[in-house]
């Protein structure tokens, strides 16, 4: 007790007791008005560009959205929609049959070759037989003339029309779109195509459809030049599946989904392998990180001012 009293009464003790308890720290006073002119201009320009880009993106998004009179397609429970679900290849095979017997009369698939079907929906022998049924214009030969030959695996699907002008002339001015990437090119994907194929109906009261057009609430403008392409028993499937309208539309949508994304199954399989590998590698890397850096992370750094 006496020793403590001596310390308090000493000069160093008085200085310690008289020291203010609050420590003043400099406060940074940053405001837009205190910035230099060049920095003000740069920040103002950045703000205007950001706001303009956001407004433009919103306008473009609103412009491609369906109007109030257009019916949005519902979400259907596709078997391949899950993160680990693959395509139904039996449905892909039936969908190709629908395309060949119904859709190929007007629509092309110029980015799909016969060889793409091998191992997916058909065997190599079956695809060779189907390819030979197509007459392909080739040449020129030794005399400079074009000739026709049976198709090969390397040939692409034949086009129904030689050029877009002929396609428009045969369809009252409407150009049938290519179906190679139609699922990826339409908002809604296979939901939209399925709803379009099964959504033909009579126009409501007060709605007049021009001659040569057909009413479909899922199409932009509700008037489409293509007549209803499918109906119940429009064809007979090779495997005996009942060819109802919904079944035919489902199968051709599955085929078009595969055509637009042939690596669909491989992509999901690769993702599953990546997740399984990451589940093993990440804990090992975390343990190694903890082991390697445990000494450095547990160090205590103390500042000792010079005397």
PDB file of C-alpha atoms in Angstrom, residues 82-242:
ATOM      1  CA  UNK A  82     -33.730 -31.738 -63.146  1.00  0.00           C
ATOM      2  CA  UNK A  83     -30.082 -30.888 -62.450  1.00  0.00           C
ATOM      3  CA  UNK A  84     -29.145 -34.585 -62.611  1.00  0.00           C
ATOM      4  CA  UNK A  85     -31.784 -35.733 -65.128  1.00  0.00           C
ATOM      5  CA  UNK A  86     -30.883 -36.889 -68.628  1.00  0.00           C
ATOM      6  CA  UNK A  87     -32.880 -36.798 -71.833  1.00  0.00           C
ATOM      7  CA  UNK A  88     -35.331 -39.584 -72.594  1.00  0.00           C
ATOM      8  CA  UNK A  89     -33.630 -41.089 -75.635  1.00  0.00           C
ATOM      9  CA  UNK A  90     -36.646 -43.198 -76.529  1.00  0.00           C
ATOM     10  CA  UNK A  91     -38.569 -39.939 -76.727  1.00  0.00           C
ATOM     11  CA  UNK A  92     -35.753 -38.445 -78.835  1.00  0.00           C
ATOM     12  CA  UNK A  93     -36.136 -41.333 -81.279  1.00  0.00           C
ATOM     13  CA  UNK A  94     -39.906 -40.839 -81.493  1.00  0.00           C
ATOM     14  CA  UNK A  95     -39.369 -37.088 -81.841  1.00  0.00           C
ATOM     15  CA  UNK A  96     -37.143 -37.614 -84.860  1.00  0.00           C
ATOM     16  CA  UNK A  97     -39.888 -39.719 -86.408  1.00  0.00           C
ATOM     17  CA  UNK A  98     -42.335 -36.842 -85.830  1.00  0.00           C
ATOM     18  CA  UNK A  99     -39.936 -34.378 -87.433  1.00  0.00           C
ATOM     19  CA  UNK A 100     -39.283 -36.625 -90.414  1.00  0.00           C
ATOM     20  CA  UNK A 101     -42.939 -37.423 -91.128  1.00  0.00           C
ATOM     21  CA  UNK A 102     -44.583 -34.124 -90.140  1.00  0.00           C
ATOM     22  CA  UNK A 103     -42.226 -31.189 -89.641  1.00  0.00           C
ATOM     23  CA  UNK A 104     -39.653 -31.784 -92.385  1.00  0.00           C
ATOM     24  CA  UNK A 105     -42.208 -30.929 -95.074  1.00  0.00           C
ATOM     25  CA  UNK A 106     -41.761 -27.225 -94.244  1.00  0.00           C
ATOM     26  CA  UNK A 107     -38.998 -26.836 -91.641  1.00  0.00           C
ATOM     27  CA  UNK A 108     -35.298 -27.491 -92.143  1.00  0.00           C
ATOM     28  CA  UNK A 109     -32.603 -28.570 -89.681  1.00  0.00           C
ATOM     29  CA  UNK A 110     -29.550 -27.543 -91.628  1.00  0.00           C
ATOM     30  CA  UNK A 111     -27.164 -27.699 -88.663  1.00  0.00           C
ATOM     31  CA  UNK A 112     -27.867 -31.352 -87.845  1.00  0.00           C
ATOM     32  CA  UNK A 113     -26.205 -34.225 -89.718  1.00  0.00           C
ATOM     33  CA  UNK A 114     -27.220 -37.867 -89.890  1.00  0.00           C
ATOM     34  CA  UNK A 115     -24.105 -38.889 -87.980  1.00  0.00           C
ATOM     35  CA  UNK A 116     -25.343 -36.952 -84.946  1.00  0.00           C
ATOM     36  CA  UNK A 117     -28.097 -39.541 -84.451  1.00  0.00           C
ATOM     37  CA  UNK A 118     -25.661 -42.452 -84.099  1.00  0.00           C
ATOM     38  CA  UNK A 119     -25.541 -43.702 -80.524  1.00  0.00           C
ATOM     39  CA  UNK A 120     -28.199 -41.244 -79.408  1.00  0.00           C
ATOM     40  CA  UNK A 121     -31.470 -42.480 -80.866  1.00  0.00           C
ATOM     41  CA  UNK A 122     -30.454 -44.927 -83.606  1.00  0.00           C
ATOM     42  CA  UNK A 123     -27.746 -47.425 -84.398  1.00  0.00           C
ATOM     43  CA  UNK A 124     -25.185 -46.788 -87.120  1.00  0.00           C
ATOM     44  CA  UNK A 125     -26.866 -49.249 -89.488  1.00  0.00           C
ATOM     45  CA  UNK A 126     -30.255 -47.577 -89.013  1.00  0.00           C
ATOM     46  CA  UNK A 127     -28.824 -44.123 -89.645  1.00  0.00           C
ATOM     47  CA  UNK A 128     -27.058 -45.315 -92.791  1.00  0.00           C
ATOM     48  CA  UNK A 129     -30.337 -46.694 -94.098  1.00  0.00           C
ATOM     49  CA  UNK A 130     -32.143 -43.419 -93.338  1.00  0.00           C
ATOM     50  CA  UNK A 131     -29.389 -41.379 -94.961  1.00  0.00           C
ATOM     51  CA  UNK A 132     -29.482 -43.449 -98.143  1.00  0.00           C
ATOM     52  CA  UNK A 133     -33.174 -42.662 -98.524  1.00  0.00           C
ATOM     53  CA  UNK A 134     -32.316 -38.987 -99.042  1.00  0.00           C
ATOM     54  CA  UNK A 135     -31.229 -37.778-102.469  1.00  0.00           C
ATOM     55  CA  UNK A 136     -28.279 -35.394-102.115  1.00  0.00           C
ATOM     56  CA  UNK A 137     -27.136 -33.077-104.898  1.00  0.00           C
ATOM     57  CA  UNK A 138     -23.365 -33.374-105.268  1.00  0.00           C
ATOM     58  CA  UNK A 139     -20.722 -32.485-107.762  1.00  0.00           C
ATOM     59  CA  UNK A 140     -19.549 -31.324-110.091  1.00  0.00           C
ATOM     60  CA  UNK A 141     -18.334 -34.537-111.671  1.00  0.00           C
ATOM     61  CA  UNK A 142     -15.532 -34.935-114.229  1.00  0.00           C
ATOM     62  CA  UNK A 143     -17.685 -33.343-116.902  1.00  0.00           C
ATOM     63  CA  UNK A 144     -18.668 -30.391-114.714  1.00  0.00           C
ATOM     64  CA  UNK A 145     -22.237 -31.520-114.140  1.00  0.00           C
ATOM     65  CA  UNK A 146     -24.057 -31.794-110.812  1.00  0.00           C
ATOM     66  CA  UNK A 147     -25.484 -35.171-109.898  1.00  0.00           C
ATOM     67  CA  UNK A 148     -27.599 -36.777-107.210  1.00  0.00           C
ATOM     68  CA  UNK A 149     -26.428 -39.572-104.970  1.00  0.00           C
ATOM     69  CA  UNK A 150     -27.722 -41.431-101.907  1.00  0.00           C
ATOM     70  CA  UNK A 151     -27.024 -39.666 -98.633  1.00  0.00           C
ATOM     71  CA  UNK A 152     -24.181 -40.579 -96.287  1.00  0.00           C
ATOM     72  CA  UNK A 153     -23.634 -40.249 -92.558  1.00  0.00           C
ATOM     73  CA  UNK A 154     -21.690 -37.041 -93.087  1.00  0.00           C
ATOM     74  CA  UNK A 155     -24.549 -35.332 -94.956  1.00  0.00           C
ATOM     75  CA  UNK A 156     -26.817 -32.854 -93.231  1.00  0.00           C
ATOM     76  CA  UNK A 157     -30.574 -33.215 -93.127  1.00  0.00           C
ATOM     77  CA  UNK A 158     -32.092 -32.300 -96.507  1.00  0.00           C
ATOM     78  CA  UNK A 159     -33.885 -28.976 -96.824  1.00  0.00           C
ATOM     79  CA  UNK A 160     -37.536 -28.877 -97.907  1.00  0.00           C
ATOM     80  CA  UNK A 161     -36.938 -25.800-100.099  1.00  0.00           C
ATOM     81  CA  UNK A 162     -33.891 -24.805-102.165  1.00  0.00           C
ATOM     82  CA  UNK A 163     -33.868 -21.194-100.886  1.00  0.00           C
ATOM     83  CA  UNK A 164     -35.830 -18.838 -98.574  1.00  0.00           C
ATOM     84  CA  UNK A 165     -37.685 -17.265-101.498  1.00  0.00           C
ATOM     85  CA  UNK A 166     -39.128 -20.623-102.508  1.00  0.00           C
ATOM     86  CA  UNK A 167     -40.103 -21.276 -98.893  1.00  0.00           C
ATOM     87  CA  UNK A 168     -41.957 -17.952 -98.670  1.00  0.00           C
ATOM     88  CA  UNK A 169     -43.709 -18.544-101.980  1.00  0.00           C
ATOM     89  CA  UNK A 170     -44.969 -21.929-100.795  1.00  0.00           C
ATOM     90  CA  UNK A 171     -46.216 -20.603 -97.431  1.00  0.00           C
ATOM     91  CA  UNK A 172     -48.108 -17.417 -98.376  1.00  0.00           C
ATOM     92  CA  UNK A 173     -45.115 -15.207 -97.639  1.00  0.00           C
ATOM     93  CA  UNK A 174     -44.244 -16.761 -94.251  1.00  0.00           C
ATOM     94  CA  UNK A 175     -40.762 -18.208 -93.816  1.00  0.00           C
ATOM     95  CA  UNK A 176     -40.743 -21.428 -91.766  1.00  0.00           C
ATOM     96  CA  UNK A 177     -37.894 -21.128 -89.237  1.00  0.00           C
ATOM     97  CA  UNK A 178     -35.059 -23.600 -89.036  1.00  0.00           C
ATOM     98  CA  UNK A 179     -35.595 -25.971 -86.114  1.00  0.00           C
ATOM     99  CA  UNK A 180     -31.971 -26.762 -85.261  1.00  0.00           C
ATOM    100  CA  UNK A 181     -31.840 -24.312 -82.330  1.00  0.00           C
ATOM    101  CA  UNK A 182     -35.499 -23.348 -82.050  1.00  0.00           C
ATOM    102  CA  UNK A 183     -35.686 -24.414 -78.386  1.00  0.00           C
ATOM    103  CA  UNK A 184     -32.809 -22.119 -77.427  1.00  0.00           C
ATOM    104  CA  UNK A 185     -34.028 -19.309 -79.681  1.00  0.00           C
ATOM    105  CA  UNK A 186     -37.512 -18.989 -78.156  1.00  0.00           C
ATOM    106  CA  UNK A 187     -38.319 -17.573 -74.744  1.00  0.00           C
ATOM    107  CA  UNK A 188     -39.724 -20.430 -72.701  1.00  0.00           C
ATOM    108  CA  UNK A 189     -37.836 -23.162 -74.561  1.00  0.00           C
ATOM    109  CA  UNK A 190     -39.664 -26.442 -74.872  1.00  0.00           C
ATOM    110  CA  UNK A 191     -42.584 -25.081 -72.800  1.00  0.00           C
ATOM    111  CA  UNK A 192     -43.270 -22.509 -75.509  1.00  0.00           C
ATOM    112  CA  UNK A 193     -42.959 -24.969 -78.399  1.00  0.00           C
ATOM    113  CA  UNK A 194     -45.204 -27.522 -76.666  1.00  0.00           C
ATOM    114  CA  UNK A 195     -47.816 -24.868 -75.884  1.00  0.00           C
ATOM    115  CA  UNK A 196     -47.660 -23.549 -79.442  1.00  0.00           C
ATOM    116  CA  UNK A 197     -48.166 -26.993 -80.984  1.00  0.00           C
ATOM    117  CA  UNK A 198     -51.101 -27.844 -78.728  1.00  0.00           C
ATOM    118  CA  UNK A 199     -52.597 -24.355 -78.366  1.00  0.00           C
ATOM    119  CA  UNK A 200     -54.557 -23.986 -81.617  1.00  0.00           C
ATOM    120  CA  UNK A 201     -58.155 -23.028 -80.952  1.00  0.00           C
ATOM    121  CA  UNK A 202     -61.011 -20.946 -82.270  1.00  0.00           C
ATOM    122  CA  UNK A 203     -60.555 -17.183 -81.912  1.00  0.00           C
ATOM    123  CA  UNK A 204     -62.593 -15.588 -79.119  1.00  0.00           C
ATOM    124  CA  UNK A 205     -65.571 -13.393 -79.802  1.00  0.00           C
ATOM    125  CA  UNK A 206     -64.615 -10.068 -81.314  1.00  0.00           C
ATOM    126  CA  UNK A 207     -61.253 -11.267 -82.677  1.00  0.00           C
ATOM    127  CA  UNK A 208     -61.005 -11.564 -86.452  1.00  0.00           C
ATOM    128  CA  UNK A 209     -58.186 -13.554 -88.047  1.00  0.00           C
ATOM    129  CA  UNK A 210     -57.177 -12.787 -91.608  1.00  0.00           C
ATOM    130  CA  UNK A 211     -57.693 -15.466 -94.239  1.00  0.00           C
ATOM    131  CA  UNK A 212     -54.743 -17.834 -94.423  1.00  0.00           C
ATOM    132  CA  UNK A 213     -53.815 -17.323 -90.751  1.00  0.00           C
ATOM    133  CA  UNK A 214     -54.735 -19.383 -87.720  1.00  0.00           C
ATOM    134  CA  UNK A 215     -55.418 -18.310 -84.160  1.00  0.00           C
ATOM    135  CA  UNK A 216     -52.920 -19.371 -81.501  1.00  0.00           C
ATOM    136  CA  UNK A 217     -52.787 -17.479 -78.187  1.00  0.00           C
ATOM    137  CA  UNK A 218     -49.146 -18.424 -77.560  1.00  0.00           C
ATOM    138  CA  UNK A 219     -47.854 -16.921 -80.806  1.00  0.00           C
ATOM    139  CA  UNK A 220     -46.816 -13.277 -80.963  1.00  0.00           C
ATOM    140  CA  UNK A 221     -49.814 -11.457 -82.423  1.00  0.00           C
ATOM    141  CA  UNK A 222     -51.993 -14.581 -81.951  1.00  0.00           C
ATOM    142  CA  UNK A 223     -52.192 -15.105 -85.733  1.00  0.00           C
ATOM    143  CA  UNK A 224     -49.817 -17.686 -87.184  1.00  0.00           C
ATOM    144  CA  UNK A 225     -49.457 -18.800 -90.778  1.00  0.00           C
ATOM    145  CA  UNK A 226     -48.803 -22.457 -89.888  1.00  0.00           C
ATOM    146  CA  UNK A 227     -51.883 -24.600 -89.545  1.00  0.00           C
ATOM    147  CA  UNK A 228     -52.126 -27.050 -86.671  1.00  0.00           C
ATOM    148  CA  UNK A 229     -49.394 -29.560 -87.573  1.00  0.00           C
ATOM    149  CA  UNK A 230     -50.250 -32.339 -85.138  1.00  0.00           C
ATOM    150  CA  UNK A 231     -53.391 -33.985 -83.854  1.00  0.00           C
ATOM    151  CA  UNK A 232     -54.369 -37.296 -82.345  1.00  0.00           C
ATOM    152  CA  UNK A 233     -53.115 -40.281 -84.337  1.00  0.00           C
ATOM    153  CA  UNK A 234     -51.266 -38.094 -86.827  1.00  0.00           C
ATOM    154  CA  UNK A 235     -48.769 -40.965 -87.188  1.00  0.00           C
ATOM    155  CA  UNK A 236     -47.948 -44.373 -85.743  1.00  0.00           C
ATOM    156  CA  UNK A 237     -44.861 -44.695 -83.589  1.00  0.00           C
ATOM    157  CA  UNK A 238     -42.514 -47.565 -84.313  1.00  0.00           C
ATOM    158  CA  UNK A 239     -42.468 -48.694 -80.677  1.00  0.00           C
ATOM    159  CA  UNK A 240     -46.270 -48.773 -80.381  1.00  0.00           C
ATOM    160  CA  UNK A 241     -46.623 -45.711 -78.140  1.00  0.00           C
ATOM    161  CA  UNK A 242     -50.107 -44.161 -78.493  1.00  0.00           C
TER     162      UNK A 242
END
